[in-house]
Coordinates of C-alpha atoms and ligand atoms in Angstrom, one line a residue:
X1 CA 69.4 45.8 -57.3
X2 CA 65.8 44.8 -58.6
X3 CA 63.0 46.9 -58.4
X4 CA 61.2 47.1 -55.1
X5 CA 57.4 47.3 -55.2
X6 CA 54.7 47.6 -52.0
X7 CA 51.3 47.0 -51.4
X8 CA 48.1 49.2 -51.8
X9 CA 46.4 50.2 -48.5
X10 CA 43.8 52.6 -48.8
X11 CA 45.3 54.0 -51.9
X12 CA 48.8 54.4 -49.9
X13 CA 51.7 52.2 -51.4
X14 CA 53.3 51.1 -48.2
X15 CA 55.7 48.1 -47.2
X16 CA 54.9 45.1 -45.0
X17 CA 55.5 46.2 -41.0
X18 CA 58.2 43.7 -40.4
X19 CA 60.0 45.3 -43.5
X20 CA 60.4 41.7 -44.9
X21 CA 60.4 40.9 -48.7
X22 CA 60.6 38.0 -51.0
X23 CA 61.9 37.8 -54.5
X24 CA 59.5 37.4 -57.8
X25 CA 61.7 34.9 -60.2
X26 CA 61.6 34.5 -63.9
X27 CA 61.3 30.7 -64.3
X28 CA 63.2 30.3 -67.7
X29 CA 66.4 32.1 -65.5
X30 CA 66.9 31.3 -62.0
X31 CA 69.2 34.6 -62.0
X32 CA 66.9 36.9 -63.2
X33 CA 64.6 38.3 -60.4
X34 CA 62.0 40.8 -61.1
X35 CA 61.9 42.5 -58.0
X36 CA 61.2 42.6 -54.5
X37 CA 57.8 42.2 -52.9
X38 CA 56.1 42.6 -49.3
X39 CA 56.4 39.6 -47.6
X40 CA 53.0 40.9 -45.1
X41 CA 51.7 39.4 -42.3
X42 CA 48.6 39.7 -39.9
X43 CA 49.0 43.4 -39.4
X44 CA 49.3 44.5 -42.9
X45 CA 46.2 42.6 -43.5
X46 CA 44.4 43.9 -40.9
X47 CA 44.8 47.1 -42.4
X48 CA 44.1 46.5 -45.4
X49 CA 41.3 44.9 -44.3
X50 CA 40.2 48.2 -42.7
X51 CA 40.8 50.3 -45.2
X52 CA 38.3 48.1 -47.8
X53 CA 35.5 48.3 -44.8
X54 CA 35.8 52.0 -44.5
X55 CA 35.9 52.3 -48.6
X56 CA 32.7 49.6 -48.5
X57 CA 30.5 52.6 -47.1
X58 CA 30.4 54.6 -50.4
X59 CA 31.6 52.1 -53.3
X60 CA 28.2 50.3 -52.4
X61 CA 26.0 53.7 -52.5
X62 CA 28.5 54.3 -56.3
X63 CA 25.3 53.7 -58.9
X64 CA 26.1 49.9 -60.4
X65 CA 26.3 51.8 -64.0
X66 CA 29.4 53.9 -62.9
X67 CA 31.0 50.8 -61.0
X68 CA 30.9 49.2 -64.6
X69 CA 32.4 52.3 -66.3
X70 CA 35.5 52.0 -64.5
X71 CA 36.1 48.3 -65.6
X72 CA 35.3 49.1 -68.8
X73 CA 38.2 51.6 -68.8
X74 CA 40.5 49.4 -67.4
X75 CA 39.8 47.1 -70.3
X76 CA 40.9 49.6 -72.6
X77 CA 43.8 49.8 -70.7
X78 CA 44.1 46.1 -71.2
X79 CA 43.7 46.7 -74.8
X80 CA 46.3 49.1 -75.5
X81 CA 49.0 48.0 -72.7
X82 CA 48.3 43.9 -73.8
X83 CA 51.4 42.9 -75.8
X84 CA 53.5 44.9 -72.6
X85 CA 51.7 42.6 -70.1
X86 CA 51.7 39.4 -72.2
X87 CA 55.8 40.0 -72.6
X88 CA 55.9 40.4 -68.5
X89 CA 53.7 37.9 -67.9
X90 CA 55.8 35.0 -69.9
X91 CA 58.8 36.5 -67.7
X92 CA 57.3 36.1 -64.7
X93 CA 55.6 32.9 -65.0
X94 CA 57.2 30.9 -68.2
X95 CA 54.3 30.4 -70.6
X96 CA 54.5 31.4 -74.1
X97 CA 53.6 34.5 -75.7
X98 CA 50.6 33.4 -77.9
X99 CA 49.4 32.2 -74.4
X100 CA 50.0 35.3 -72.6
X101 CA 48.3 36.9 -74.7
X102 CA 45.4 35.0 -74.6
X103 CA 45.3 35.4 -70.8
X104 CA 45.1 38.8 -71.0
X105 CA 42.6 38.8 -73.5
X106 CA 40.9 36.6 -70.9
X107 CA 41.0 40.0 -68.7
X108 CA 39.8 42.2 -71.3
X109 CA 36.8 39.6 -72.2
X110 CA 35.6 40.1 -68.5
X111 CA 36.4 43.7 -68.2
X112 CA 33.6 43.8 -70.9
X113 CA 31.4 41.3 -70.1
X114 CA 31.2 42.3 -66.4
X115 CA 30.9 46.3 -67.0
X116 CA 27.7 45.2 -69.3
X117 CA 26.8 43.5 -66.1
X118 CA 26.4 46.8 -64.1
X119 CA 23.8 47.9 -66.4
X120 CA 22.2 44.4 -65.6
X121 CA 22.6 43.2 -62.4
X122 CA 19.0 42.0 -62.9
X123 CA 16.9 40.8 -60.1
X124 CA 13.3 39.4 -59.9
X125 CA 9.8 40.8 -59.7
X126 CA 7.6 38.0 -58.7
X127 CA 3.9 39.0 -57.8
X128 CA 2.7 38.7 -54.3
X129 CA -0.4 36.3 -52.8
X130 CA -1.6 39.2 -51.1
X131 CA -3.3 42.3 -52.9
X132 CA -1.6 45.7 -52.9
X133 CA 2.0 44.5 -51.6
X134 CA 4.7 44.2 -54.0
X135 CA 7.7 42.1 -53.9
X136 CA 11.2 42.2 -55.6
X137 CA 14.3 40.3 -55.2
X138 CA 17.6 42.4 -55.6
X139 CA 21.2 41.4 -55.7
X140 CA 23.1 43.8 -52.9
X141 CA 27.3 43.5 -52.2
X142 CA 28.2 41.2 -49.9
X143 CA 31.0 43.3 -48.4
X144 CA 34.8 43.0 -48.4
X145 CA 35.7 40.1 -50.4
X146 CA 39.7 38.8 -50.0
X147 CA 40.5 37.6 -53.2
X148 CA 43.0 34.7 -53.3
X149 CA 44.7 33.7 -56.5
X150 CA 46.9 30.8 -57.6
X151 CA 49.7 32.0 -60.4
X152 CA 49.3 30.0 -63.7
X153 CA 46.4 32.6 -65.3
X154 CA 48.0 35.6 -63.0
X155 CA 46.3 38.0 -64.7
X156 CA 43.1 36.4 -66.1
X157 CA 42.1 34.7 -63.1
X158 CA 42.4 38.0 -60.5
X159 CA 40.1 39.8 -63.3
X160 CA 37.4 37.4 -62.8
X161 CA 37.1 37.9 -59.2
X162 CA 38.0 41.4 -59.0
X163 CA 35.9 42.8 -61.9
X164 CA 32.7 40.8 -61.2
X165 CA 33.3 42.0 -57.1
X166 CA 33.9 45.9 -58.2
X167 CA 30.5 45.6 -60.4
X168 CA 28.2 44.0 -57.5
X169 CA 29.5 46.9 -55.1
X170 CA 32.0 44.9 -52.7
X171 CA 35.7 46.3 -52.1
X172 CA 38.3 44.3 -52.2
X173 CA 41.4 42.7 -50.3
X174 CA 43.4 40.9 -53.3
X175 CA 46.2 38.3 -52.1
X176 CA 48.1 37.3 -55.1
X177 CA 50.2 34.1 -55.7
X178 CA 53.8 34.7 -54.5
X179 CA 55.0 33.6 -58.0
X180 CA 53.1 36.1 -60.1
X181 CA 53.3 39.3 -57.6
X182 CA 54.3 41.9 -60.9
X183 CA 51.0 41.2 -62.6
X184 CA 49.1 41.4 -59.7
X185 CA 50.6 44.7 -59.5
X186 CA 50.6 46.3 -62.9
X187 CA 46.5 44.8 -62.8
X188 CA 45.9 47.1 -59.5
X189 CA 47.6 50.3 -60.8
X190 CA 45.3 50.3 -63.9
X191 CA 42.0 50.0 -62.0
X192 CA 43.2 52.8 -60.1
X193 CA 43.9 54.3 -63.5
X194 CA 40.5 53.6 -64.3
X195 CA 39.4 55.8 -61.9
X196 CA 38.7 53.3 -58.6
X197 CA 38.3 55.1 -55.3
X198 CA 41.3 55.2 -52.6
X199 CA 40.4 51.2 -50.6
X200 CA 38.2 49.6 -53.3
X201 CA 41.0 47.4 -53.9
X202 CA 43.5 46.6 -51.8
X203 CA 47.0 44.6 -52.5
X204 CA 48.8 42.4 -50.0
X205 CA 51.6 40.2 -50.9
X206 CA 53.4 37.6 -49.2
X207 CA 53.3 34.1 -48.7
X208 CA 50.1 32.0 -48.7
X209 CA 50.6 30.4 -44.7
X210 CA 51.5 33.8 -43.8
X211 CA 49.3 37.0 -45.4
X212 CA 47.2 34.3 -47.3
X213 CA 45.7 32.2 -43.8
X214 CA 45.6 36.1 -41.9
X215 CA 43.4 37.4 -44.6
X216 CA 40.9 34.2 -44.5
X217 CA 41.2 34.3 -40.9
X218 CA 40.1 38.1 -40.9
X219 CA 36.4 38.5 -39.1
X220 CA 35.7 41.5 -41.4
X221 CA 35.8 39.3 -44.6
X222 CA 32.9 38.7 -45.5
X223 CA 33.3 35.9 -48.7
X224 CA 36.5 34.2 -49.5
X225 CA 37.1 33.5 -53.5
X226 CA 39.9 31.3 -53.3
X227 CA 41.6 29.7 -57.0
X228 CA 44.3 27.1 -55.9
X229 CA 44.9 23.7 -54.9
X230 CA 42.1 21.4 -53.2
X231 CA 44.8 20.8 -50.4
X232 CA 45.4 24.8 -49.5
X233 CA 41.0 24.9 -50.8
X234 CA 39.9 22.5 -47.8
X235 CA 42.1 24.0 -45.0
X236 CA 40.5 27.7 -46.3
X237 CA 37.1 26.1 -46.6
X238 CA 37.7 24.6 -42.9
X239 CA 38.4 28.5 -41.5
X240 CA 35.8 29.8 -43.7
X241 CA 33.1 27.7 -41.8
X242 CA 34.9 28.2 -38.1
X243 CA 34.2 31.9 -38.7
X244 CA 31.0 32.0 -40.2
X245 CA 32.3 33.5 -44.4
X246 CA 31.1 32.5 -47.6
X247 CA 33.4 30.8 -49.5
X248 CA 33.7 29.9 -53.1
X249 CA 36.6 27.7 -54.1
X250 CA 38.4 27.0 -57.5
X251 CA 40.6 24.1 -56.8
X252 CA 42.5 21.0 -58.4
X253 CA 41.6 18.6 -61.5
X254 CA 42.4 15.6 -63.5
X255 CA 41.2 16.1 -66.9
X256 CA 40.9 13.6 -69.2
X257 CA 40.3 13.5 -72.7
X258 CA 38.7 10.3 -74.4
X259 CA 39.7 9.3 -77.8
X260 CA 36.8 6.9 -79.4
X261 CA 37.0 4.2 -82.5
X262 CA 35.6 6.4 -84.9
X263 CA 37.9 10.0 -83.5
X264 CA 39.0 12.4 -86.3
X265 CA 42.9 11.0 -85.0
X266 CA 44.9 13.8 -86.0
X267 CA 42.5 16.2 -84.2
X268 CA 42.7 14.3 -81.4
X269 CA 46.1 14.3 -81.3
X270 CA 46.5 18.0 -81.6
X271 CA 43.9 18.0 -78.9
X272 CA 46.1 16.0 -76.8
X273 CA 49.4 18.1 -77.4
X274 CA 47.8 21.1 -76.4
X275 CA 45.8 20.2 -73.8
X276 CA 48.4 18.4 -72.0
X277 CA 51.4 20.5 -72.6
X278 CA 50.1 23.4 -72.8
X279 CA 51.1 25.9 -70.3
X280 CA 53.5 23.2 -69.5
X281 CA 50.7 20.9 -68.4
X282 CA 50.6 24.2 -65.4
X283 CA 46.6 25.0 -66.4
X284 CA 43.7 23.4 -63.9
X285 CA 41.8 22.1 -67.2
X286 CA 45.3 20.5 -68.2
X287 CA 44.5 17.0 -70.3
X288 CA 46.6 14.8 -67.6
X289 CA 44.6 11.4 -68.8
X290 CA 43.8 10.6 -72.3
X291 CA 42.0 7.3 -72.5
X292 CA 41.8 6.1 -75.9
X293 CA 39.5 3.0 -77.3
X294 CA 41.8 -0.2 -77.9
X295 CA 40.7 0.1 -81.9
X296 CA 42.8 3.5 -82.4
X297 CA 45.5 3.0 -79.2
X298 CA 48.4 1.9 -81.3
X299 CA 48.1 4.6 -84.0
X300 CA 47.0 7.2 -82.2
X301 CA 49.8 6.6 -79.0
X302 CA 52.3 7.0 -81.7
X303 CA 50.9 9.8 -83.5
X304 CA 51.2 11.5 -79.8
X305 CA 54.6 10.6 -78.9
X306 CA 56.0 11.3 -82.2
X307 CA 54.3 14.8 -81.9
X308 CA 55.3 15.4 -78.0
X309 CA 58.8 14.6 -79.5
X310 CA 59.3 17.4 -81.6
X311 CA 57.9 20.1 -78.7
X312 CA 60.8 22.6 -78.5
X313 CA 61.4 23.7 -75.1
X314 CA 62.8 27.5 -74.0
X315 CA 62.1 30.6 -73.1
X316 CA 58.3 31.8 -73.7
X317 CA 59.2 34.8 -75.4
X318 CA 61.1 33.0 -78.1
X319 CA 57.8 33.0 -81.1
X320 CA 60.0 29.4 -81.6
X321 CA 59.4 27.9 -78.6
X322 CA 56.5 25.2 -77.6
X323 CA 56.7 24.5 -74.2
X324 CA 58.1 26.9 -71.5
X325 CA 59.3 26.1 -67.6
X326 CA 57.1 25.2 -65.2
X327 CA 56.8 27.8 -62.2
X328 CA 59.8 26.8 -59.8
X329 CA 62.1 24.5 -58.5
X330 CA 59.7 22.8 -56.0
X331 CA 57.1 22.1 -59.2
X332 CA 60.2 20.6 -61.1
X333 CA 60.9 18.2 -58.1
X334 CA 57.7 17.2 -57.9
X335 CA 57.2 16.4 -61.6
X336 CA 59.9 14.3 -61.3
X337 CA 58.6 12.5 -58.5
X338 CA 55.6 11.4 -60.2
X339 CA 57.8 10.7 -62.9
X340 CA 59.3 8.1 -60.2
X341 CA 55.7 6.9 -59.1
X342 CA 54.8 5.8 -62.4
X343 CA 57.9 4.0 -63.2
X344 CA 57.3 2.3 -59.8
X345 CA 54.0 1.7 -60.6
X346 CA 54.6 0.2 -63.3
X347 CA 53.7 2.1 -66.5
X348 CA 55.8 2.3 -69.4
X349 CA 57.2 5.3 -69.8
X350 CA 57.6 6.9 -73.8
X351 CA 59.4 9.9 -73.9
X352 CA 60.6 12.3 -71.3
X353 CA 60.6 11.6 -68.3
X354 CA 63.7 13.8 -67.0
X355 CA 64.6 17.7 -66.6
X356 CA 66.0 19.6 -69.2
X357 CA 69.1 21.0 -68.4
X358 CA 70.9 20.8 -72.2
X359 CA 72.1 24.7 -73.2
X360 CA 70.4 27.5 -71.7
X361 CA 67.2 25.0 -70.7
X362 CA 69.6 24.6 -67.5
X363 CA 69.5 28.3 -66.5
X364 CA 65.5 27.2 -65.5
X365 CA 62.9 25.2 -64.5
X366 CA 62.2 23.4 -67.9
X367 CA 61.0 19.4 -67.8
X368 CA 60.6 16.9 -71.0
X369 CA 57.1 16.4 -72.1
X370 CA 56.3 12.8 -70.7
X371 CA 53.9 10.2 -71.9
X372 CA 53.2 7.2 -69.9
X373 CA 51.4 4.4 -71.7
X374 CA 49.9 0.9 -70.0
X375 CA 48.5 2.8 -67.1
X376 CA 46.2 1.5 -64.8
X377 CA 43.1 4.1 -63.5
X378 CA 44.2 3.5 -60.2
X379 CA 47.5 4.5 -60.5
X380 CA 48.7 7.5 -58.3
X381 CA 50.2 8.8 -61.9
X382 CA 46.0 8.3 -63.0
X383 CA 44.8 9.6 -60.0
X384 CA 46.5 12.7 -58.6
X385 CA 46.8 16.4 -60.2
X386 CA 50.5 16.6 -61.6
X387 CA 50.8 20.1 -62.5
X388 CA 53.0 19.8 -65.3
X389 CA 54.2 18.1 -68.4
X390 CA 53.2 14.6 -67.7
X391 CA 50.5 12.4 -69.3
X392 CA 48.4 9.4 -68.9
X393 CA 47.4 7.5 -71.6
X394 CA 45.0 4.7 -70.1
X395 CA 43.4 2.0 -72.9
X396 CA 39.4 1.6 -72.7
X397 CA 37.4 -1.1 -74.4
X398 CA 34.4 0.9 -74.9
X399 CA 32.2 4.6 -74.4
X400 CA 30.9 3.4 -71.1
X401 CA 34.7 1.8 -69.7
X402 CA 36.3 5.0 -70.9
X403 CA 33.5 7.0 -69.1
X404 CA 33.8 5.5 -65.9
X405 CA 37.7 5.7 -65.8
X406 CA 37.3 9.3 -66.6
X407 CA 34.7 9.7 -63.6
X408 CA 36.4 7.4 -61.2
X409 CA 38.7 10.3 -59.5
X410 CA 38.8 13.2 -56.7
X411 CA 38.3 15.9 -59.0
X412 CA 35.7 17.1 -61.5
X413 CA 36.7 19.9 -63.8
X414 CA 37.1 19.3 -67.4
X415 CA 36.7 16.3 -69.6
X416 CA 36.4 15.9 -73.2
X417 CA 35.3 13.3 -75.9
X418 CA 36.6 12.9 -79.7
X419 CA 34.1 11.0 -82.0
X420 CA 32.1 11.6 -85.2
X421 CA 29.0 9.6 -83.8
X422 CA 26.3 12.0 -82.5
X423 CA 24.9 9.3 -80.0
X424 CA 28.1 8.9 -78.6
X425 CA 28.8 12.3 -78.0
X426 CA 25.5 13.2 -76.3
X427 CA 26.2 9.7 -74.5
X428 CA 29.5 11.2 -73.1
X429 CA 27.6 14.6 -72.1
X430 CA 24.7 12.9 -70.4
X431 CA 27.8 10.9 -68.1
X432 CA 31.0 12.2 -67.9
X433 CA 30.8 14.1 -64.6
X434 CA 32.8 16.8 -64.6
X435 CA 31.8 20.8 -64.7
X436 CA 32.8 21.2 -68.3
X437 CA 33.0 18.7 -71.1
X438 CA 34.3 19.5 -74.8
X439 CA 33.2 17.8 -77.9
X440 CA 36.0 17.4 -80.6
X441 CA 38.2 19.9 -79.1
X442 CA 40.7 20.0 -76.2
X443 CA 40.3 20.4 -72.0
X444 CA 40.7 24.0 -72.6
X445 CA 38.6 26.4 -74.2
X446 CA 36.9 28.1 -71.6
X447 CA 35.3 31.4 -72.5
X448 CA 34.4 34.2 -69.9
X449 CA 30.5 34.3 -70.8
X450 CA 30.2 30.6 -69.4
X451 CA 29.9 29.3 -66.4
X452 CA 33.4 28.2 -65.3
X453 CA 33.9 25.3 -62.2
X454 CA 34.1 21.9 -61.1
X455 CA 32.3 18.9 -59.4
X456 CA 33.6 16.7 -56.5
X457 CA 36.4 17.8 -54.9
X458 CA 37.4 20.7 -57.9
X459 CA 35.2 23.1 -56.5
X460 CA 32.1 23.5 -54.0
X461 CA 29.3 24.1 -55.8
X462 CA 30.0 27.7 -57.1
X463 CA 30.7 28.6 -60.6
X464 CA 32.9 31.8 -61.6
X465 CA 32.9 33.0 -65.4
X466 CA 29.3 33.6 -67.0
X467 CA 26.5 35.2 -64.9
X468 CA 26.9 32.4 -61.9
X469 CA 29.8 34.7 -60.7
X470 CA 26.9 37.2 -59.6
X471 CA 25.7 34.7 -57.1
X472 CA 28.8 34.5 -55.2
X473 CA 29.6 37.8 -55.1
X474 CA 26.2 39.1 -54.3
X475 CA 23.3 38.4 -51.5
X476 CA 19.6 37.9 -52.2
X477 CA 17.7 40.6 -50.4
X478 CA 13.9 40.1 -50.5
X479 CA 12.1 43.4 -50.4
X480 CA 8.3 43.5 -49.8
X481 CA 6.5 46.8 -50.0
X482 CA 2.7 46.4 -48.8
X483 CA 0.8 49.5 -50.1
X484 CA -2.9 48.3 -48.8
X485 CA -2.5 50.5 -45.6
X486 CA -4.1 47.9 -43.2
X487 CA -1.9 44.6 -41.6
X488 CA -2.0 41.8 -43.9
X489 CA -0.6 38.9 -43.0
X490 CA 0.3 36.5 -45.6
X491 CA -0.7 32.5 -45.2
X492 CA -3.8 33.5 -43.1
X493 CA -5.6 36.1 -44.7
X494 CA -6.7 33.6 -47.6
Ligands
NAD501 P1 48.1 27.0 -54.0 O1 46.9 26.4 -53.4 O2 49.5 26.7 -53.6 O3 48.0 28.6 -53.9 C1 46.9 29.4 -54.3 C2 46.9 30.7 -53.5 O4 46.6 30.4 -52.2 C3 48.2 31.5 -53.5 O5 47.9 32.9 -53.5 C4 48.8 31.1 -52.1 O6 49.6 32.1 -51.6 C5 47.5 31.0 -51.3 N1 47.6 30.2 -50.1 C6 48.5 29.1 -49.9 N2 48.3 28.7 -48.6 C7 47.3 29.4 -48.0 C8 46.6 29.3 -46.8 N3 47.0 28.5 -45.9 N4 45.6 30.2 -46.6 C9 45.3 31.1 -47.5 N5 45.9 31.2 -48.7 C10 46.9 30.3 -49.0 O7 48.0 26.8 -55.6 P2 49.0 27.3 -56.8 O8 50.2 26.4 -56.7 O9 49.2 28.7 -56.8 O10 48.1 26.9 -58.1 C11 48.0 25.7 -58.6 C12 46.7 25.0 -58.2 O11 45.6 25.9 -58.5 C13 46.4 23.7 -58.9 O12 45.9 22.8 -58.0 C14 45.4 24.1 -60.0 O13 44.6 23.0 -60.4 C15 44.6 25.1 -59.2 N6 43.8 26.0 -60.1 C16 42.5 25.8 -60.2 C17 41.7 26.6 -61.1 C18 40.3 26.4 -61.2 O14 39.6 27.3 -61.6 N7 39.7 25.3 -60.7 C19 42.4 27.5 -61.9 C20 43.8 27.7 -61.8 C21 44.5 26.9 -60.9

């Protein structure tokens, strides 16, 4: 019998009220289950819900200083316990260890950075037309914030929402992914161990259609920040603006990496490897399309192939292993599929191109590393986020051809150019329009102090990571304090 956990409702671990559950599966063994989690509906969110409102009234009076303190302890926690979560987290969701740990680092990096911010939190003074009235502009919580996460960075990804809405003074309901429930878990228990009020932070589980639509549905939320796909994005975005919530959504990409004439080759090509098989090509900055300049595409498509080749597939927690699973059986369909669209379509496929099912790899949800060459932009194989272990290589006869394939799609997250010529690169920063662009170095990279988002449809116009994360989870309050003891009224007495 696996292990069976429960959500966190005003600091009560309680099951769902139908008593339902659904299983949390290591990817790398279809047998091995985890445990058993809530699978919550409407009423559990309600309540949860609730119990973050009633906890709002004094986390917001709790000094911004003190609210920091207790993230900064829960990144000591992440410190100490982060090889136990890493080893979890590659069971839970299949990437490998040196990953794993880099995600929690991820958590510890904003447990820093954001309990620095409560110390901060800075607002502006600006000076007033009128004499004797002062005026200040101050950051205040917004209120309960439902916090809805997607499971490739299962632990990295809830820390930048949680810790940044814990700092500003909001309470929290947090829906994690149905594939990552056991992080989401472990992450809740050490805020509390931090020392976070009963109802700061509330857990639901359960499936996204089901405790996921409830909790953006909820008229008490006041902000949804939502990480996921742009399809699931728009239909939350759609609620969000029927009832009246803020919303800031983390959504889909299409990253592409450009490969010039005059590219350091091998650096490109180990810029390629792990950009687009990293994470099993399950990351949102994931290199899907590298579009190298006809001078280098001979040399450098068989530098890449040669390389993607040699990837060893298996379980994450093997120090041996490359490339892990992806995260179920419905992702390994779909792979395939698009494996099917570009044959279709009419691009030449290298190497992959099939599930691995030799030895143990068969026990999982493992899938080749595949490299299509002679694509066209418009392509659906060009065009539409994959998710997984699948590349594009598209050939460009110049800077400005490759930019414009690189810009011509739905989404807008990450992009990045190899070259040694300055002009170029600035070139490619001034027009590649995406929310983040690398120079010589991969898709991936972010780090938390940054600004972290997309243009188009990757996000809508909010940025999490860096200090933009204050303005989502935050209002503006204006505050004007006239000290001249007579009515003065501003735009007429001039
Ligand atoms: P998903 O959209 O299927 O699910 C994300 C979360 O939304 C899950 O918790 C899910 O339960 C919930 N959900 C699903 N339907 C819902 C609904 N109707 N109402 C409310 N919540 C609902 O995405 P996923 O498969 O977990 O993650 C992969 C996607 O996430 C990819 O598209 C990837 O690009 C994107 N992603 C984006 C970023 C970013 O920062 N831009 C980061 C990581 C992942």
């Amino acid at each position: 019998m696996s292990t069976r956990y429960k959500n966190l409702i005003g600091g009560e671990w309680v099951d769902a009220v139908s008593g339902r559950t659904f299983q949390d599966v290591n990817p790398a063994d279809r047998e091995d289950i985890l445990g058993e989690f809530p699978r919550s509906g409407a009423e559990d969110v309600g309540r949860a819900v609730e119990a973050a409102q009633e906890a709002f009234k004094s986390w917001r009076l709790t000094p911004a200083p003190k609210r920091g303190e207790i993230i900064f302890r829960a990144g000591e926690i992440l410190v100490k316990r982060k090889e136990e979560l890493a080893r979890l987290m590659t069971l839970e969701m299949g990437k490998v260890l040196k990953e794993t740990r880099g995600d929690v680092q991820e958590g510890i990096d904003t447990a820093y950075y954001m309990a620095g911010e409560g110390r901060r939190l800075f607002g502006h003074h600006v000076p007033c037309e009128l004499p004797n009235k002062f005026g200040v502009a101050m950051r205040v919580p917004v209120g309960v914030v439902a916090a809805i996460t997607p499971w490739n960075f299962p632990l990295a990804i809830p820390t930048w929402k949680l810790f940044p809405a814990l700092v500003c003074g909001n309470t929290v309901v947090f829906k994690p992914a149905e594939d990552t429930p056991l992080l989401a878990h472990r992450l809740v228990e050490i805020l509390f161990e931090s020392g976070l009020p009963p109802g700061v932070v509330n857990l639901i589980h359960g499936l996204g259609a089901e405790a996921g639509a409830a909790l953006v549905r909820h008229p008490s939320v006041a902000l949804v920040s939502f990480t996921g796909s742009t399809e699931v994005g728009r239909e939350v975005a759609t609620v969000c603006a029927q009832t009246g919530k803020k919303v800031s959504l983390e959504m889909g990409g299409k990253n592409a990496i450009l490969v010039m004439d005059d590219a350091p080759l091998e650096l490109a090509v180990d810029g390629a490897i792990w950009g687009a098989f990293g994470t099993s090509g399950q990351r949102c900055t994931a290199a899907s399309r590298v579009i190298v300049h006809e001078g280098v595409l001979g040399p450098f498509t068989s530098q890449f192939v040669e390389r993607a080749r040699h990837l060893r597939l298996g379980s994450g927690l093997e120090e041996t292993t490359d490339v892990g699973p992806v995260i179920n059986e419905t992702q390994l369909s779909r792979v395939h599929e698009y494996t099917e669209v570009g044959r279709k379509e009419g691009a030449t496929l290298l190497t992959g191109g099939e599930v691995a099912t030799e030895g143990r790899l068969g026990k999982g949800f493992f899938y080749k590393p595949t490299i299509f060459t002679d694509v066209e932009p418009t392509m659906r194989i060009a065009q539409e986020e994959i998710f997984g272990p699948s590349v594009a290589v598209l050939r460009a006869r110049s800077l400005e051809e490759a930019v414009e394939i690189c810009n011509n799609t739905a989404y807008g997250l990450s992009s990045a150019i190899y070259t040694r010529d300055v002009n170029r690169a600035f070139r490619a920063i001034q027009d590649l329009s995406t929310g983040i662009t690398y120079v010589n170095a991969s898709t991936i990279g972010a780090e938390v102090q940054f600004p972290f988002g997309g243009v188009r449809q990757t996000g809508n116009g909010h940025r999490e990571g860096g200090w933009t994360v204050l303005d989502i989870m935050t209002e503006w309050k204006t505050v004007y304090v006239d000290y001249s003891g007579r009515l003065q009224r501003a735009q007429i007495d001039v």
